[in-house]
Each structure stands twice: as structure tokens, then as C-alpha cells.
Amino acid sequence: MKIPLSAPDVNEEDIRAVTDVLRTSRLSLGPKLEQFEHAIAAYVGASDAVAVNSGTSALHLCLRALGVGEGDEVIVPSFAFIAVANAVRHERANPVFVDIESDMLNLDTSRIESAITRRTKAIIVVHTFGCPANLEAILAIAGRHALRIIEDASEAIGAEYKGRRVGVFGDAGIFSFYPNKQITTGEGGIVVTQNPEISRFVRKIRNQGRDDPESWFQHSELGYNYRISDINCALGIEQLKRIEPILMRREAIALQYSHILGRRSEFKLPLLKVPFGRISWFVYVIRLGMQFTQLDRDWIVREMHLRGIGVGRYFAPIHLQPIYRHWATLGTLRVTEEIAPRTIALPFFNHIQSDQIEEVCSTLTELSDFASNMEKKNVNRQKLRTQSPGG
Ligand SMILES: *Cc1c(COP(=O)(O)O)cnc(C)c1O
């Protein structure tokens, strides 16, 4: 790819920190793990943080810690990364998909209550693309129905809701540090919480259910190996030191895209500001107008790839995936199904250059012009066909 969809931002200090760990004998459960956990907890304002080997593992352990089990229901968006539903099923619980609202693409809070049943245990609130969800409304619903809240802030480190960083509003929050996220550990994730019972439990379960890391053969719970190495944590510590310039750089890239594409009415652009907080830019996702079909979008994506520009289809709805297609949904997820086939995630990474952004925009507009002309021709052809006598 000439211009990739995403690229990690690893500098010489990051590399030095990682190689320094390799010169020690503490590659796992060492001082870098503790330091990383403290740094993340302090940054988001949580009383504790437990680092694990992925965001998916973090979600899974939160559900386990909250006692979500067989037959329980967990409300999740379908317009999200598949791990959100998979983690629920790993505990033999059932994801219940709720539609999103069309501006910020987060859960439509007006649709949550009608999805609640006697079996509902929790809501997974995803801060989609780094845009803070309406936490007050969701916490009020959770309070009325005694539900637990997990914030999936994998895409939203540093995003703020009414002046506080996301991740600490519910019972637990999680972050992912996969290489396409705002900051990375290569692979990694973390659970943040204000509840010492949750952090104690998660710490135990990530390490084979050991009562404490010292008593190596004392297991009181069915655990996993979800540990993250100190090598990864050293990278995370360095990355977190630069988070503010990283978030500002990413916002500047989003502004530049919107400045160039804003003149074109065929695109719906992401909101640059939200009423209740700060966006942490994860990806820049445009939506094609209603005159475009999924075929147009897929053709544009293919053509951009052929020209060396990495673009993505964020997200393919979870409830339409082959492994979820037979899952019952409450009515249709109209907004999800309308928006998902028209999204295109544009190349978005810290060191993207202005001329690359311009090339992405000019290629995109050229291809969408072509697609909409084709569309018009097809419509005319169809009209001719239906109007032709005897047709
Ligand atoms: C990236 C992501 C995850 C999980 O991340 P991994 O670290 O790849 O397991 C979970 N939820 C959302 C919304 C994500 O974007």
C-alpha cells in the first residue's frame, strides 16, 4: 500500500525502552507491567488497572468478573467490532443487539429499554470511533433496571465525557492497544475500574486463577493465561507519555480531511465536535449518500486498494456475520443496516502527510463521481425498460 489505512507510530525511545526490558530477566509479571497499569489508571482516573494480552481478553474478564453467565443477556451494538458479541458468547451468555443513532453512531439510548428483559445483566457501551457515548442516559437506564455497565473504550482512549475521561463511568472499562489504536503495545488490552473486587478478580483470572502471583500452584478459580509481557508494557508506557500530542495530531488530520471533503454534498462526514465531550480520533469514517448502494461502496473500496490506498469498511454489522446471521434480533436494526453499507474508513495515522490526504480525497471524489454517474445511467436504463411498451 502506498498509503496504508493505519500505521503504528513507534519512535527511537519506544525501541530503546523495549530493548532495555530484553536486557533484564523480568519479561513477564515484572516492574513494567505494574508501571504501565499505574500509568493508565492515573491517566483515565481509575483506582486500578489490570493489563492483559488483548482488548478482547479484557472484555471477557470484565463479563466474568460481573458474573455474566449462561443464558444471561447483554445489550450490545451490532455496529461494532465483533469481539463485543464474541466475549459475551464466551461466557455462554446472549448478546442482544440494539440499533445506533445516526450522528455519533453510538447506541440509540431511546431503544435500550425495550430490549431489556428479566435475563438482562449488563450493557456494553462502545465509544464508537472514539466518540463518547451518552453515558448519563445509559447510567440512568442501568440504575432503573439494576444492570451492570462495561465501557468498551478500545477506540476512545483520552476521549472525555463532561470533562472526565471515558472508561471510568461504569462498573469497569476496557482499552485495546492493538497497532491500529491511538497508542499500541503491539498486542494488549487493559481493564480499568474503581471497584477493588473487580480488579482483584481480573488479576487472578488473567493468571490461571492464582490466588496471588507468588503462590504459583494455588488456584481458586478457573483462569486463563491472558498475561501481557513486560516487553509490550514498556512500549505502552512510552506511547502513553506522548498521548496528548498524538490526540492533537489525529484531530488535526480529521480537520484537514473535513476541510477538503466538506465541499462535497455526496459525503456525510463525521462530527468534528460532540455536545458532551472530547473525541479521541481513532479512524476517520465517511458515509456515502443514500444515492449510493453497497455495490458502489465496495467498488470504490476495491478501486482505492488497486491504486495503493488502504481504506476499510468500518463496521460490517455483527448481526449480519455468518456466525450471527441466525441470531434473533429485536426487529430490524434499520440505522445500522442503512449506514454500514455506505461507510468508508480513510487512511488515518499520525505521520500521514498533507499531500497523501489530498491524494486520498481526490481519488475518493473521482471514484464516487464515476460511481454516481454509473448509477444515474442504470436508473435511466431501468426507466427506459419499465416505460417501453409491452415491457
Ligand atoms: C479493537 C477493539 C476491541 C478489541 O481489541 P483487541 O485488542 O484486538 O482484542 C474491542 N472492541 C472494540 C470496539 C475495538 O475497536
XYZ file of C-alpha atoms and ligand atoms in Angstrom:
406
model
C 0.000 0.000 0.000
C 1.297 3.406 -0.979
C -0.926 4.991 1.697
C -1.937 2.432 4.348
C -5.199 2.528 6.286
C -3.292 2.744 9.547
C 0.277 2.579 10.789
C 1.723 2.433 14.294
C 3.840 5.365 15.486
C 6.916 3.798 17.078
C 9.930 6.032 17.694
C 13.509 5.514 18.863
C 12.644 5.998 22.555
C 9.993 3.275 22.244
C 12.555 0.921 20.724
C 15.104 1.736 23.429
C 12.535 1.072 26.183
C 11.668 -2.291 24.655
C 15.285 -3.399 24.215
C 16.042 -2.297 27.779
C 13.476 -4.811 29.047
C 15.095 -7.521 26.954
C 18.363 -6.941 28.839
C 16.640 -7.813 32.137
C 15.326 -11.137 33.383
C 11.815 -9.792 34.010
C 9.931 -10.396 30.777
C 6.553 -11.124 32.406
C 4.805 -10.042 35.641
C 7.700 -7.633 36.160
C 8.079 -3.935 37.011
C 6.976 -2.671 33.559
C 3.600 -4.342 33.975
C 3.000 -2.558 37.259
C 4.288 0.743 35.899
C 2.036 0.510 32.839
C -1.006 -0.314 34.955
C -0.344 2.631 37.268
C 0.197 4.997 34.351
C -3.074 4.022 32.631
C -5.057 4.145 35.883
C -3.682 7.619 36.624
C -4.354 8.824 33.070
C -8.008 7.760 32.953
C -8.685 8.459 36.619
C -9.379 4.887 37.720
C -8.372 3.500 41.089
C -6.882 0.393 39.477
C -5.965 -1.089 36.097
C -5.162 -4.681 35.118
C -3.297 -5.193 31.851
C -3.932 -8.277 29.707
C -2.917 -9.607 26.303
C -5.758 -8.038 24.265
C -8.835 -5.872 24.411
C -10.940 -8.954 23.737
C -9.444 -10.695 26.795
C -10.174 -7.560 28.825
C -13.840 -7.641 27.759
C -14.097 -11.340 28.516
C -12.665 -10.923 32.024
C -14.985 -7.997 32.799
C -18.012 -10.102 31.909
C -16.720 -12.951 34.071
C -15.983 -10.561 36.933
C -19.527 -9.168 36.776
C -20.979 -12.664 36.979
C -22.461 -12.731 33.480
C -23.120 -16.388 32.709
C -25.122 -18.935 30.753
C -28.446 -17.640 29.465
C -27.892 -14.067 30.634
C -28.449 -11.282 28.143
C -26.059 -8.438 27.443
C -27.061 -5.413 25.386
C -24.508 -4.538 22.713
C -24.429 -2.545 19.491
C -24.241 -4.518 16.234
C -22.366 -1.651 14.588
C -19.161 -2.560 16.435
C -16.132 -4.785 16.423
C -17.100 -8.458 16.633
C -15.238 -9.032 19.923
C -18.066 -7.176 21.705
C -20.503 -10.005 20.941
C -17.979 -12.854 20.979
C -16.847 -12.069 24.531
C -20.486 -12.396 25.663
C -20.806 -15.768 23.974
C -17.545 -16.982 25.511
C -19.485 -16.930 28.789
C -22.478 -18.698 27.141
C -24.497 -15.527 27.530
C -26.539 -13.966 24.715
C -25.761 -10.666 23.024
C -28.897 -8.597 22.353
C -28.237 -6.186 19.524
C -29.602 -2.648 19.803
C -29.596 -0.102 16.978
C -27.403 3.007 16.905
C -28.245 6.672 16.381
C -27.116 8.115 13.086
C -24.925 11.071 14.165
C -22.361 9.680 16.576
C -23.036 6.035 15.696
C -23.329 5.029 19.353
C -26.145 3.003 20.957
C -29.524 4.692 20.492
C -30.403 5.258 24.136
C -34.115 5.543 23.290
C -34.075 1.900 22.146
C -32.276 0.320 25.069
C -35.166 -0.070 27.497
C -37.391 -2.004 25.108
C -34.550 -4.546 24.751
C -34.352 -5.222 28.491
C -35.824 -8.473 29.817
C -35.678 -10.370 33.118
C -32.477 -12.007 31.855
C -30.618 -8.795 31.015
C -27.491 -8.476 33.125
C -25.352 -5.796 31.533
C -24.834 -3.237 28.780
C -21.583 -2.976 26.843
C -21.266 0.697 25.917
C -18.921 1.185 22.961
C -17.472 4.652 22.368
C -17.559 4.162 18.626
C -14.645 5.576 16.642
C -13.556 7.492 19.769
C -16.786 9.468 20.138
C -18.048 9.461 23.749
C -21.421 7.759 24.216
C -24.248 9.436 26.121
C -23.178 7.968 29.458
C -25.626 9.869 31.646
C -28.613 8.472 29.775
C -27.182 4.946 29.820
C -26.259 5.078 33.516
C -29.788 6.224 34.315
C -31.251 3.237 32.443
C -28.802 0.873 34.163
C -29.794 2.341 37.523
C -33.523 1.836 36.862
C -33.052 -1.820 35.901
C -30.100 -2.794 38.145
C -27.822 -3.539 35.172
C -24.041 -3.574 35.123
C -22.128 -1.353 32.701
C -18.935 -2.200 30.847
C -17.460 0.642 28.821
C -15.637 -0.616 25.744
C -13.304 2.329 25.259
C -10.983 0.382 22.928
C -11.349 3.103 20.309
C -11.517 6.027 22.691
C -8.521 6.419 24.994
C -8.424 10.069 26.072
C -11.994 10.822 24.950
C -13.904 12.821 27.539
C -17.498 12.882 28.714
C -18.389 16.124 30.533
C -14.771 16.738 31.495
C -13.856 13.218 32.658
C -12.021 10.641 30.587
C -14.125 7.705 29.441
C -13.613 4.216 30.868
C -14.432 5.034 34.497
C -18.190 5.650 34.360
C -19.448 2.070 34.573
C -18.512 -0.937 36.694
C -15.451 -1.484 34.518
C -13.937 -0.126 31.338
C -11.566 -1.609 28.807
C -8.988 -0.357 26.315
C -7.202 -2.118 23.472
C -3.630 -1.459 22.358
C -3.721 -3.242 19.012
C -1.419 -1.483 16.479
C -4.243 0.425 14.758
C -5.392 2.065 18.017
C -4.310 5.547 19.175
C -1.495 4.029 21.248
C -0.202 0.472 20.979
C 1.630 -2.251 22.866
C 1.774 -4.483 19.758
C -0.965 -6.645 21.252
C -2.565 -5.766 24.543
C -5.535 -4.555 26.497
C -6.446 -3.339 29.957
C -9.336 -3.357 32.408
C -9.850 -0.192 34.449
C -12.186 0.032 37.423
C -12.945 1.817 40.677
C -14.062 -1.464 42.233
C -11.251 -3.334 44.063
C -13.217 -6.594 43.955
C -13.300 -6.465 40.175
C -9.602 -5.683 39.812
C -8.635 -8.399 42.302
C -10.744 -10.949 40.417
C -9.436 -9.911 36.967
C -5.837 -10.002 38.201
C -6.373 -13.539 39.420
C -8.176 -14.868 36.338
C -5.669 -13.428 33.839
C -3.031 -15.582 35.567
C -4.599 -19.093 35.674
C -6.835 -18.224 38.631
C -3.876 -17.998 41.003
C -4.699 -16.541 44.401
C -1.625 -14.363 44.122
C 1.306 -14.465 41.722
C 3.570 -15.756 44.482
C 1.541 -18.861 45.294
C 2.152 -20.372 41.891
C 0.228 -23.620 42.481
C -2.772 -22.364 44.398
C -5.762 -21.983 42.066
C -9.150 -20.956 43.400
C -10.868 -20.022 40.106
C -10.943 -21.342 36.559
C -8.480 -18.958 34.968
C -6.734 -18.242 31.698
C -3.331 -17.213 30.540
C -4.256 -13.681 29.482
C -0.964 -12.186 30.717
C 0.784 -9.448 28.765
C 4.597 -9.364 28.696
C 6.729 -6.582 30.155
C 8.119 -6.066 26.646
C 4.679 -4.950 25.479
C 4.133 -2.881 28.609
C 7.415 -0.994 28.104
C 6.150 0.079 24.672
C 2.825 1.123 26.188
C 4.498 3.270 28.866
C 6.432 5.216 26.223
C 3.408 5.603 23.961
C 1.247 6.871 26.809
C 3.807 9.617 27.541
C 3.035 11.053 24.089
C -0.740 10.633 24.199
C -1.627 14.331 24.197
C 0.402 15.283 21.083
C -0.874 12.081 19.441
C -4.525 13.008 20.091
C -3.938 16.563 18.882
C -2.207 15.356 15.735
C -5.090 12.978 14.989
C -7.638 15.740 15.467
C -5.679 17.927 13.049
C -5.766 15.144 10.433
C -9.547 14.814 10.865
C -9.941 18.587 10.450
C -7.898 18.508 7.265
C -9.991 15.702 5.768
C -13.208 17.528 6.653
C -11.885 20.786 5.250
C -11.171 19.170 1.873
C -14.227 16.899 1.672
C -16.702 19.340 3.222
C -17.495 20.942 -0.129
C -18.927 17.692 -1.457
C -22.566 17.057 -0.640
C -22.434 13.363 -1.599
C -20.443 12.564 1.555
C -21.645 12.641 5.127
C -18.617 13.465 7.240
C -18.015 12.554 10.889
C -18.926 15.151 13.502
C -15.898 17.215 14.491
C -17.383 18.188 17.838
C -19.811 16.454 20.166
C -22.102 18.135 22.684
C -20.825 16.374 25.787
C -17.125 15.985 25.424
C -13.926 15.389 23.551
C -13.449 12.987 20.665
C -10.316 10.840 20.642
C -9.837 10.221 16.920
C -9.494 6.504 16.176
C -10.468 6.464 12.495
C -11.940 8.919 10.007
C -15.049 7.336 8.515
C -17.112 8.993 5.789
C -20.523 7.820 4.643
C -21.693 7.846 1.050
C -25.104 9.448 0.461
C -28.305 7.430 0.042
C -27.939 7.566 -3.762
C -25.102 5.042 -3.412
C -25.548 1.311 -2.897
C -23.330 -1.183 -1.105
C -22.091 -2.276 -4.549
C -20.933 1.295 -5.261
C -19.138 1.428 -1.933
C -17.477 -1.940 -2.430
C -16.394 -0.922 -5.930
C -14.873 2.326 -4.613
C -13.052 0.403 -1.851
C -11.662 -2.081 -4.395
C -10.559 0.663 -6.778
C -8.838 2.573 -3.996
C -6.946 -0.562 -2.990
C -5.876 -1.051 -6.621
C -4.470 2.476 -6.508
C -2.483 1.728 -3.368
C -4.775 3.481 -0.888
C -5.806 1.477 2.164
C -9.459 2.018 3.084
C -11.724 -0.010 5.359
C -15.379 -0.978 5.731
C -15.968 0.004 9.381
C -18.101 -1.751 10.551
C -19.758 -4.750 8.999
C -22.744 -5.250 11.357
C -22.182 -8.146 13.746
C -25.726 -9.498 13.377
C -25.169 -9.981 9.629
C -21.965 -12.010 10.029
C -22.258 -15.707 9.092
C -21.840 -16.833 12.716
C -24.548 -14.429 13.948
C -26.913 -14.476 10.999
C -29.285 -16.869 12.752
C -29.205 -14.887 15.973
C -32.590 -13.370 16.752
C -32.666 -9.572 16.699
C -35.438 -7.403 18.069
C -36.928 -6.138 14.841
C -34.584 -4.755 12.226
C -31.591 -2.631 13.084
C -32.590 -0.059 10.499
C -29.953 2.603 11.156
C -27.150 0.056 11.430
C -28.209 -1.602 8.166
C -28.589 1.712 6.375
C -25.264 3.175 7.456
C -22.886 0.195 7.483
C -23.018 -0.480 3.704
C -22.079 3.143 2.967
C -19.095 3.683 5.247
C -15.507 4.105 4.099
C -12.686 4.491 6.634
C -9.925 6.613 5.108
C -6.176 6.288 5.759
C -5.578 7.649 9.251
C -2.273 7.538 11.141
C -0.091 10.048 12.963
C 2.518 10.598 10.278
C 0.223 10.815 7.255
C 1.325 13.775 5.107
C -0.818 16.583 3.711
C -0.178 15.555 0.105
C -1.254 11.998 0.984
C -4.503 13.311 2.480
C -5.064 15.325 -0.687
C -4.423 12.284 -2.860
C -6.883 10.195 -0.821
C -9.562 12.894 -1.175
C -9.087 13.458 -4.900
C -9.123 9.705 -5.611
C -12.234 9.263 -3.486
C -14.131 12.099 -5.185
C -13.105 10.933 -8.648
C -14.334 7.404 -7.932
C -17.572 8.498 -6.283
C -18.322 10.835 -9.229
C -17.805 7.886 -11.533
C -19.995 5.612 -9.395
C -22.839 8.124 -9.198
C -22.768 8.683 -12.983
C -22.974 4.932 -13.460
C -25.851 4.877 -11.010
C -27.733 7.550 -12.987
C -27.201 5.649 -16.215
C -28.531 2.482 -14.622
C -31.588 4.288 -13.313
C -32.262 5.753 -16.782
C -31.809 2.366 -18.367
C -34.228 0.886 -15.866
C -36.746 3.650 -16.532
C -36.499 3.060 -20.276
C -37.055 -0.598 -19.695
C -40.119 -0.145 -17.486
C -41.553 2.532 -19.792
C -41.009 0.622 -23.014
C -44.334 -0.518 -24.492
C -45.092 -4.098 -23.744
C -42.035 -4.135 -21.433
C -10.099 -3.059 18.911
C -11.369 -3.310 19.611
C -11.535 -4.356 20.547
C -10.574 -5.444 20.879
O -9.326 -5.320 20.590
P -8.197 -6.443 20.544
O -7.125 -5.833 21.353
O -7.869 -6.574 19.092
O -8.711 -7.715 21.125
C -12.739 -4.460 21.217
N -13.738 -3.600 20.994
C -13.640 -2.606 20.103
C -14.805 -1.681 19.933
C -12.465 -2.430 19.359
O -12.392 -1.446 18.460
